[in-house]
Short mmCIF file of C-alpha atoms in Angstrom, two decimals:
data_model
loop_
_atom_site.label_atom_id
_atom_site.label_comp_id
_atom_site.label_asym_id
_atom_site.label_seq_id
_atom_site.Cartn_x
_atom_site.Cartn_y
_atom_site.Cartn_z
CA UNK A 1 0.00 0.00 0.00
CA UNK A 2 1.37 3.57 -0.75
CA UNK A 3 1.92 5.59 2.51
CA UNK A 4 1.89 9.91 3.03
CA UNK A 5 3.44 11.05 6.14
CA UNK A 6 3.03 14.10 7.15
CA UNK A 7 5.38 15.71 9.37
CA UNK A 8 3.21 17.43 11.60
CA UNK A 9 5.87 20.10 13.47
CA UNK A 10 6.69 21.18 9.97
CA UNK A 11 3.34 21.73 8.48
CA UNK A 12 1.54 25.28 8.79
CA UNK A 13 -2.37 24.30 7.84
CA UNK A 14 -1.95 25.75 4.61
CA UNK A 15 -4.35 23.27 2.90
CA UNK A 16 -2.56 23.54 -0.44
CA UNK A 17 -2.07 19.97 -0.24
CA UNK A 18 -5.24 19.00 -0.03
CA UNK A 19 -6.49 21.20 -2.76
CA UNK A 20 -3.54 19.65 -5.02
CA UNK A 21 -4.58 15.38 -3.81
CA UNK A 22 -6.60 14.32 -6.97
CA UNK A 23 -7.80 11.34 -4.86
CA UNK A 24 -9.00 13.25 -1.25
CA UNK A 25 -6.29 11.37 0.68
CA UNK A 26 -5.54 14.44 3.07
CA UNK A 27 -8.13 16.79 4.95
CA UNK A 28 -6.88 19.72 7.69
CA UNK A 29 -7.15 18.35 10.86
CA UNK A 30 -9.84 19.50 13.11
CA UNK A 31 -9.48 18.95 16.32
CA UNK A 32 -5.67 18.96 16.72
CA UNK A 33 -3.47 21.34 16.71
CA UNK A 34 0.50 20.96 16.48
CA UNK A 35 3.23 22.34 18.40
CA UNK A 36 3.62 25.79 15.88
CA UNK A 37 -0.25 26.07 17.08
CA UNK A 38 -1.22 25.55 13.60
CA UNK A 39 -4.30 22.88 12.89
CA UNK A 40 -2.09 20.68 10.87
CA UNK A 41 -3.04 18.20 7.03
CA UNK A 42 -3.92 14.89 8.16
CA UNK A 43 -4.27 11.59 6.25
CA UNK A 44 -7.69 10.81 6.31
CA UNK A 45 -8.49 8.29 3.78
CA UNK A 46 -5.34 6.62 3.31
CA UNK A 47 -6.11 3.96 0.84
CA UNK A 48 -7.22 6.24 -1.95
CA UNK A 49 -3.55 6.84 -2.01
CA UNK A 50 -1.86 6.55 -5.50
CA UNK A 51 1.98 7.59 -4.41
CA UNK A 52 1.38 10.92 -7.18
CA UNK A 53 3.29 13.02 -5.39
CA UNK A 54 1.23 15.85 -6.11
CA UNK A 55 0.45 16.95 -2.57
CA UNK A 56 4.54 16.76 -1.87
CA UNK A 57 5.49 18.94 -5.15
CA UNK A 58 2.85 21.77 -3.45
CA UNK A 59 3.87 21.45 -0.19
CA UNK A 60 5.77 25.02 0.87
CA UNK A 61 7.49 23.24 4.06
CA UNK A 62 8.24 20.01 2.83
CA UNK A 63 6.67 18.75 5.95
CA UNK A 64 5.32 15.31 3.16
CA UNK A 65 7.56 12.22 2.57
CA UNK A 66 5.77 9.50 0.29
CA UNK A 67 7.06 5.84 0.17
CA UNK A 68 5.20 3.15 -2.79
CA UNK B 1 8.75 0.23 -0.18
CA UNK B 2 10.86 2.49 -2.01
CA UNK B 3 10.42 6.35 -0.99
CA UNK B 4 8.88 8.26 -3.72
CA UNK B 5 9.32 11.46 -2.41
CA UNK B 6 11.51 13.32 0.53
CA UNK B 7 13.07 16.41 1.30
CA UNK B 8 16.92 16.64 -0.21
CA UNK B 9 19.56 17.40 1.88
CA UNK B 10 20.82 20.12 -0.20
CA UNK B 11 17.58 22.22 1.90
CA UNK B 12 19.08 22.46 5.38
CA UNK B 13 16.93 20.60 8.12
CA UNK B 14 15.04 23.58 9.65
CA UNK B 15 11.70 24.64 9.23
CA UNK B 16 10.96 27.78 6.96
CA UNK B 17 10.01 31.33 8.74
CA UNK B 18 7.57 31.84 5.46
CA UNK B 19 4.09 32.51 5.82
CA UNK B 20 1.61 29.57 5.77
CA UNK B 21 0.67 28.86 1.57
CA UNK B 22 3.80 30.88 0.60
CA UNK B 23 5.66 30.01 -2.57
CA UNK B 24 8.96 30.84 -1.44
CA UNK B 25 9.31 27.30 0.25
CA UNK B 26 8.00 25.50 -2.88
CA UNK B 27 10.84 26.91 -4.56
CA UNK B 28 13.33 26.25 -2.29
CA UNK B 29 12.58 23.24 -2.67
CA UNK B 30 13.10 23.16 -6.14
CA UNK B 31 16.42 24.55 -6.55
CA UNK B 32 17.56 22.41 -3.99
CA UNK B 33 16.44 19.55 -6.19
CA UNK B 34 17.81 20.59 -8.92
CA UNK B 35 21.42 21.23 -7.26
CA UNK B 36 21.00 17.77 -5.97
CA UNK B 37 20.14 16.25 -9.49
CA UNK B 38 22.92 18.00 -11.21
CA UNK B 39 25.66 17.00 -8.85
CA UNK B 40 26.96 20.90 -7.90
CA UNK B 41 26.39 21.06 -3.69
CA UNK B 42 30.16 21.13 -3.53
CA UNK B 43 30.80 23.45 -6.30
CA UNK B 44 27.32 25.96 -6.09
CA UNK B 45 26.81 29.37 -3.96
CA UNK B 46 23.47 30.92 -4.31
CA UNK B 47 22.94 34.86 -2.86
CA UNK B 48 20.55 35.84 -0.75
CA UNK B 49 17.88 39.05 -1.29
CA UNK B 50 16.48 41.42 0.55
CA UNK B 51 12.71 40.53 1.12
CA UNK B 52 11.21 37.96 3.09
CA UNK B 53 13.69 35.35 0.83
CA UNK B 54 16.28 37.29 3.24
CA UNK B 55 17.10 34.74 5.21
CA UNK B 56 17.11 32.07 2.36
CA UNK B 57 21.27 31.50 3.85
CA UNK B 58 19.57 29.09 6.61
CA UNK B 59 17.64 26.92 4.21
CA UNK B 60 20.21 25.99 1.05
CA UNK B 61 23.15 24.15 2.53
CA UNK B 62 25.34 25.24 -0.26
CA UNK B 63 27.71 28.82 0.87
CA UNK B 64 25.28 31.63 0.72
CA UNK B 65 26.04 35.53 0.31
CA UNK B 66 23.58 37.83 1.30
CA UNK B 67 23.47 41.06 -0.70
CA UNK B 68 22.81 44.57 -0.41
CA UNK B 69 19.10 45.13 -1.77
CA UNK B 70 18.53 44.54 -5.26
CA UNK B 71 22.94 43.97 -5.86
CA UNK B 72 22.79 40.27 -5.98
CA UNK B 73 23.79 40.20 -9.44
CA UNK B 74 26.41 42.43 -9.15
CA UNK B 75 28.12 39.94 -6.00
CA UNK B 76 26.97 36.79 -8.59
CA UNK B 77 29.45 38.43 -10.82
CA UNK B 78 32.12 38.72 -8.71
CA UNK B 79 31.66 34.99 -7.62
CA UNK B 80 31.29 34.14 -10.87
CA UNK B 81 34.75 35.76 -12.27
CA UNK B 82 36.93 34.65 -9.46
CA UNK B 83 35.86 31.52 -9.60
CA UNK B 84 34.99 30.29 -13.19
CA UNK B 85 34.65 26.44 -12.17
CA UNK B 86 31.89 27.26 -9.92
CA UNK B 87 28.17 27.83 -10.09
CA UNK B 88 26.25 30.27 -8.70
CA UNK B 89 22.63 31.57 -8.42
CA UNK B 90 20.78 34.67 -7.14
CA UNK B 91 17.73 34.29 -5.61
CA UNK B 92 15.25 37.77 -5.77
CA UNK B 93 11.82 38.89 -4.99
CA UNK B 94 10.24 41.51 -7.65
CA UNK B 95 11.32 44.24 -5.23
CA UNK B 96 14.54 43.30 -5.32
CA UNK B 97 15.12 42.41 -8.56
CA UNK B 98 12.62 44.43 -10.63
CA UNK B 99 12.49 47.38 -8.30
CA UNK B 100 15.56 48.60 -6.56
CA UNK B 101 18.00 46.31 -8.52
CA UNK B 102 16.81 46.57 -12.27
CA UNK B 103 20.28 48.37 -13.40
CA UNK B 104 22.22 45.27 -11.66
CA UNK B 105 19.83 42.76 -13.09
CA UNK B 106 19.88 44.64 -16.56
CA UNK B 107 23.65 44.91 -17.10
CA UNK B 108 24.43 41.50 -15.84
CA UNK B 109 22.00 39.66 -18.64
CA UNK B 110 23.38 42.43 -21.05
CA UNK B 111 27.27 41.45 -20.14
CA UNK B 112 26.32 38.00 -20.44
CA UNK B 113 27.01 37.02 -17.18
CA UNK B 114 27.14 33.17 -16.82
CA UNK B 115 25.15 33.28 -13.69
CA UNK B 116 21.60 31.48 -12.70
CA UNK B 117 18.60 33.90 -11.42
CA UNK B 118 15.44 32.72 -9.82
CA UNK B 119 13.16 35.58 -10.03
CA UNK B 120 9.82 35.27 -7.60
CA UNK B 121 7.25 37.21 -8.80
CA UNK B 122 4.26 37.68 -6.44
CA UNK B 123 2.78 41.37 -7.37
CA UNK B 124 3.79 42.70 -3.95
CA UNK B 125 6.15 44.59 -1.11
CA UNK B 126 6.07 41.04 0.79
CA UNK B 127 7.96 41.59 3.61
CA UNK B 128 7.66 45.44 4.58
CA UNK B 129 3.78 45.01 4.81
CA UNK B 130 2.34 44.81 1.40
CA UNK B 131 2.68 48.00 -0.71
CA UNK B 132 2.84 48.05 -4.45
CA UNK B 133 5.27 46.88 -6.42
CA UNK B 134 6.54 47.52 -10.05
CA UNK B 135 4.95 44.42 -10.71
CA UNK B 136 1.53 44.79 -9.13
CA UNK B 137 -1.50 44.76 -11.58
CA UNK B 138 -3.69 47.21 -12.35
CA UNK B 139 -6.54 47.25 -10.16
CA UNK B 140 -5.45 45.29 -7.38
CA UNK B 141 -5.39 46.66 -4.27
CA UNK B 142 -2.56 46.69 -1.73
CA UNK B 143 -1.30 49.23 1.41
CA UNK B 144 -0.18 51.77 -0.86
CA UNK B 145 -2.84 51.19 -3.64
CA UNK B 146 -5.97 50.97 -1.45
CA UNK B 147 -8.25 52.13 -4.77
CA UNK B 148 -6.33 49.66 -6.99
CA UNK B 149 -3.62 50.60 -8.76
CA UNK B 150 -4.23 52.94 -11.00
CA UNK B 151 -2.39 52.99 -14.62
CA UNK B 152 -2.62 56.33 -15.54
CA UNK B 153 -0.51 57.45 -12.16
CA UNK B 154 2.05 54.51 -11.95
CA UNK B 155 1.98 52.84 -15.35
CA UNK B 156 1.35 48.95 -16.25
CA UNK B 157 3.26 46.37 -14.27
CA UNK B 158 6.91 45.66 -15.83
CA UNK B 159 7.55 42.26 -17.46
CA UNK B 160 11.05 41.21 -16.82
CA UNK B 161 11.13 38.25 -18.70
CA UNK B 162 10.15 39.52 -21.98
CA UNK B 163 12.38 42.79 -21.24
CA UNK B 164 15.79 40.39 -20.39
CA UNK B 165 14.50 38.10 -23.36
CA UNK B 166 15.86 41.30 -25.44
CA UNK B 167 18.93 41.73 -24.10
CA UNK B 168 21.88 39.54 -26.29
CA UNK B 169 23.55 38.78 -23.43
CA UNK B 170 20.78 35.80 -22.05
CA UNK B 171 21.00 32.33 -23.28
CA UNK B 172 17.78 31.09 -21.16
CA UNK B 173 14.75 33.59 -19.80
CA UNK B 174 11.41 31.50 -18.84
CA UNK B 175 8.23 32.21 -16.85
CA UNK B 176 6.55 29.59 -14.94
CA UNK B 177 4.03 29.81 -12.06
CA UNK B 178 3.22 28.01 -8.92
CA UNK B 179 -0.58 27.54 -9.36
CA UNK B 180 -0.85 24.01 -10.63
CA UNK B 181 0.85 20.47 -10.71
CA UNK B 182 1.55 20.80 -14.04
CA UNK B 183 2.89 24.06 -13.89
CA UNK B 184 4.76 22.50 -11.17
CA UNK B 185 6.56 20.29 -12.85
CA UNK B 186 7.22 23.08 -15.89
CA UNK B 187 8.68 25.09 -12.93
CA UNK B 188 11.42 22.80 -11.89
CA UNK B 189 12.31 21.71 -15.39
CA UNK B 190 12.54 25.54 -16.17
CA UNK B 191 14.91 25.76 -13.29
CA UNK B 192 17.22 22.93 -14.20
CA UNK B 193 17.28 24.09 -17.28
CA UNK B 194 18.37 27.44 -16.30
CA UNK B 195 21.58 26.31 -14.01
CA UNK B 196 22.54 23.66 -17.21
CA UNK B 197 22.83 26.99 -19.46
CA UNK B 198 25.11 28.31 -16.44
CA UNK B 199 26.92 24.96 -16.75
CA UNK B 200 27.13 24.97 -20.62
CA UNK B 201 28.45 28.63 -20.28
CA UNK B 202 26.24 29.91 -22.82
CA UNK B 203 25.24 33.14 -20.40
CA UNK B 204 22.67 34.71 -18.11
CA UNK B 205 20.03 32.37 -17.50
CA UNK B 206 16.71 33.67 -15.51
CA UNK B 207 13.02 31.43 -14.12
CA UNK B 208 10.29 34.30 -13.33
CA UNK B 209 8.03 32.32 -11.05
CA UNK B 210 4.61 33.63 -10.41
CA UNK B 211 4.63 32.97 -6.99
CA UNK B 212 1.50 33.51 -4.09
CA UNK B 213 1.61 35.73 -1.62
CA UNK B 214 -1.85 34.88 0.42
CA UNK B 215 -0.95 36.87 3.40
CA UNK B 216 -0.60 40.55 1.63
CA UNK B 217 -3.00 39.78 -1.11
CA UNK B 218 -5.81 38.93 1.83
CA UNK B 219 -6.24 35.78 0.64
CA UNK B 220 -6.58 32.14 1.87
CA UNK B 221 -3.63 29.78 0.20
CA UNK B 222 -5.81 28.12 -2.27
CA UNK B 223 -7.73 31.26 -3.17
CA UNK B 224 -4.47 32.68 -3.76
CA UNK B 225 -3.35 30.15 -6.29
CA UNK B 226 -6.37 30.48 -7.70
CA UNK B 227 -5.66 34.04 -8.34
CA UNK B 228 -2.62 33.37 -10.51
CA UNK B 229 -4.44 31.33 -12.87
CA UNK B 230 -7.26 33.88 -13.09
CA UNK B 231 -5.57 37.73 -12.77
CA UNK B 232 -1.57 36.75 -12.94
CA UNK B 233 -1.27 34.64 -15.47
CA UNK B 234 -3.31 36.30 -18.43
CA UNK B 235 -0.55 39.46 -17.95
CA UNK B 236 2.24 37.63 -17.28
CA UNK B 237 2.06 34.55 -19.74
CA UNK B 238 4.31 31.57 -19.12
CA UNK B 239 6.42 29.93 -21.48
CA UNK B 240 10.36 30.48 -22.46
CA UNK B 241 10.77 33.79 -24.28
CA UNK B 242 14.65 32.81 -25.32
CA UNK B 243 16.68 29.44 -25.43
CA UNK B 244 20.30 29.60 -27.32
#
């Protein structure tokens, strides 16, 4: 199965991620906020995954490492 | 598994000061890549702007200058002549590079410097608060422009890439934007194209990237890249405007 991490310190909410995910893999969290006080991108349906890549190429803190 | 994507090492391991949705970390990113791909860590030095890309000597681990504002072509060209073998970039905001620094950034392309610039263009005084730049558009309204800017009192916006496209002295001038994965992708090959001029020594080599600024233009991330596509990018058309 492909996998997304996000690295949550790194990420600042931005949401450009999940506009770029042509599959609706990642959502902003919520509920949770990390330690930069930002509500951080979660992965929220992780099996739509298809290891594109896109959500990393967007990302402006590199806070997304994807493995296939 | 095999890791389809991770940071490089060439971008230091610190997170970026930038503004949540801002493109300056996208293309970071991206010329860090592309010094990675091409092999040149050990023999690269980028400089610094002033601008909110001012502290851009933390992020590339490659030796960084930081210039006085707007003269980072000028120190590129001193890198550049003492040390042939090497390869250098600039790295400017449109107030840097189209504002205070358009002699520097003029006579280097027209000297045919052999030196990379990445040129962010986001329409806006990013880092002092928002005002209006040379390359704002018509209309749009910033801290200094609260009616929109208005043509008949400060003119149309300036469009570097087609003016440096001009000049004999430039080998490679493109214009790319942030706004989609496609144009993504165009971006980085744009950029790698740009430092392999540099390494063929053909001359100056320049990427305009049309780049979002969501916190001046008073916009949420996505609504700002949605504003390149719809305001930017019909005045500022991408493509490459010279290749030798």
């Amino acid at each position: 199965m492909n996998k997304v991490t996000i690295l949550e310190d790194w990420c600042k909410g931005c949401g450009l991620c999940v506009r770029a995910c042509p599959k609706a893999v990642l959502a902003i969290s919520t509920t949770h906020l990390n330690k930069k006080g930002y509500y951080p991108a979660e992965v929220a349906n992780p099996e739509a995954c298809i290891a594109c890549a896109a959500c990393a190429r967007t990302c402006p803190d590199t806070a997304i490492e994807i493995e296939k | 598994m095999t890791v389809v994507f991770k940071k490089t090492p060439v971008l230091r391991d610190v997170p970026l000061h930038y503004c949540p949705g801002c493109g300056h970390g996208i293309v970071h990113r991206m010329v860090s890549e592309v010094i990675e791909e091409l092999g040149i860590q050990d023999k690269c030095a980028g400089v610094a702007p002033v601008g909110c890309a001012v502290f851009a000597y933390n992020y590339f681990d490659v030796d960084m200058y930081e210039a006085a504002h707007g003269r980072a072509p000028a120190v590129a060209t001193g890198f550049k002549r003492v040390h042939p073998d090497h390869y250098i970039f600039t790295y400017q905001g449109d107030g840097d590079l189209a504002s205070i620094g358009t002699a520097e950034i003029v006579h280097a392309a027209h000297r045919g410097e052999k030196i990379t610039t990445i040129f962010i263009n986001n329409a806006i005084y990013g880092m002092t608060g928002g005002q209006m730049a040379p390359t704002t558009l018509v209309g749009q309204k910033t801290t200094t422009s609260p009616l929109g800017r208005d043509k008949d009192h400060c003119g149309e916006p300036i469009r570097m890439a087609e003016m440096l496209a001009t000049i004999s002295g430039s080998a490679f001038i493109a214009r790319c934007a942030l706004n989609s994965t496609p144009n993504l992708i165009k971006t980085k090959a744009a950029i790698k194209k740009a430092f392999e001029t540099q390494i063929a020594r053909k001359g100056f080599s320049m990427v305009e990237i049309l780049s979002p600024c969501p916190t001046n233009w008073g916009k949420s991330p996505a609504e700002a890249m949605d504003w390149i596509a719809d305001a930017m990018i019909p005045y500022y058309p991408l493509g490459t405007f010279k290749e030798v």
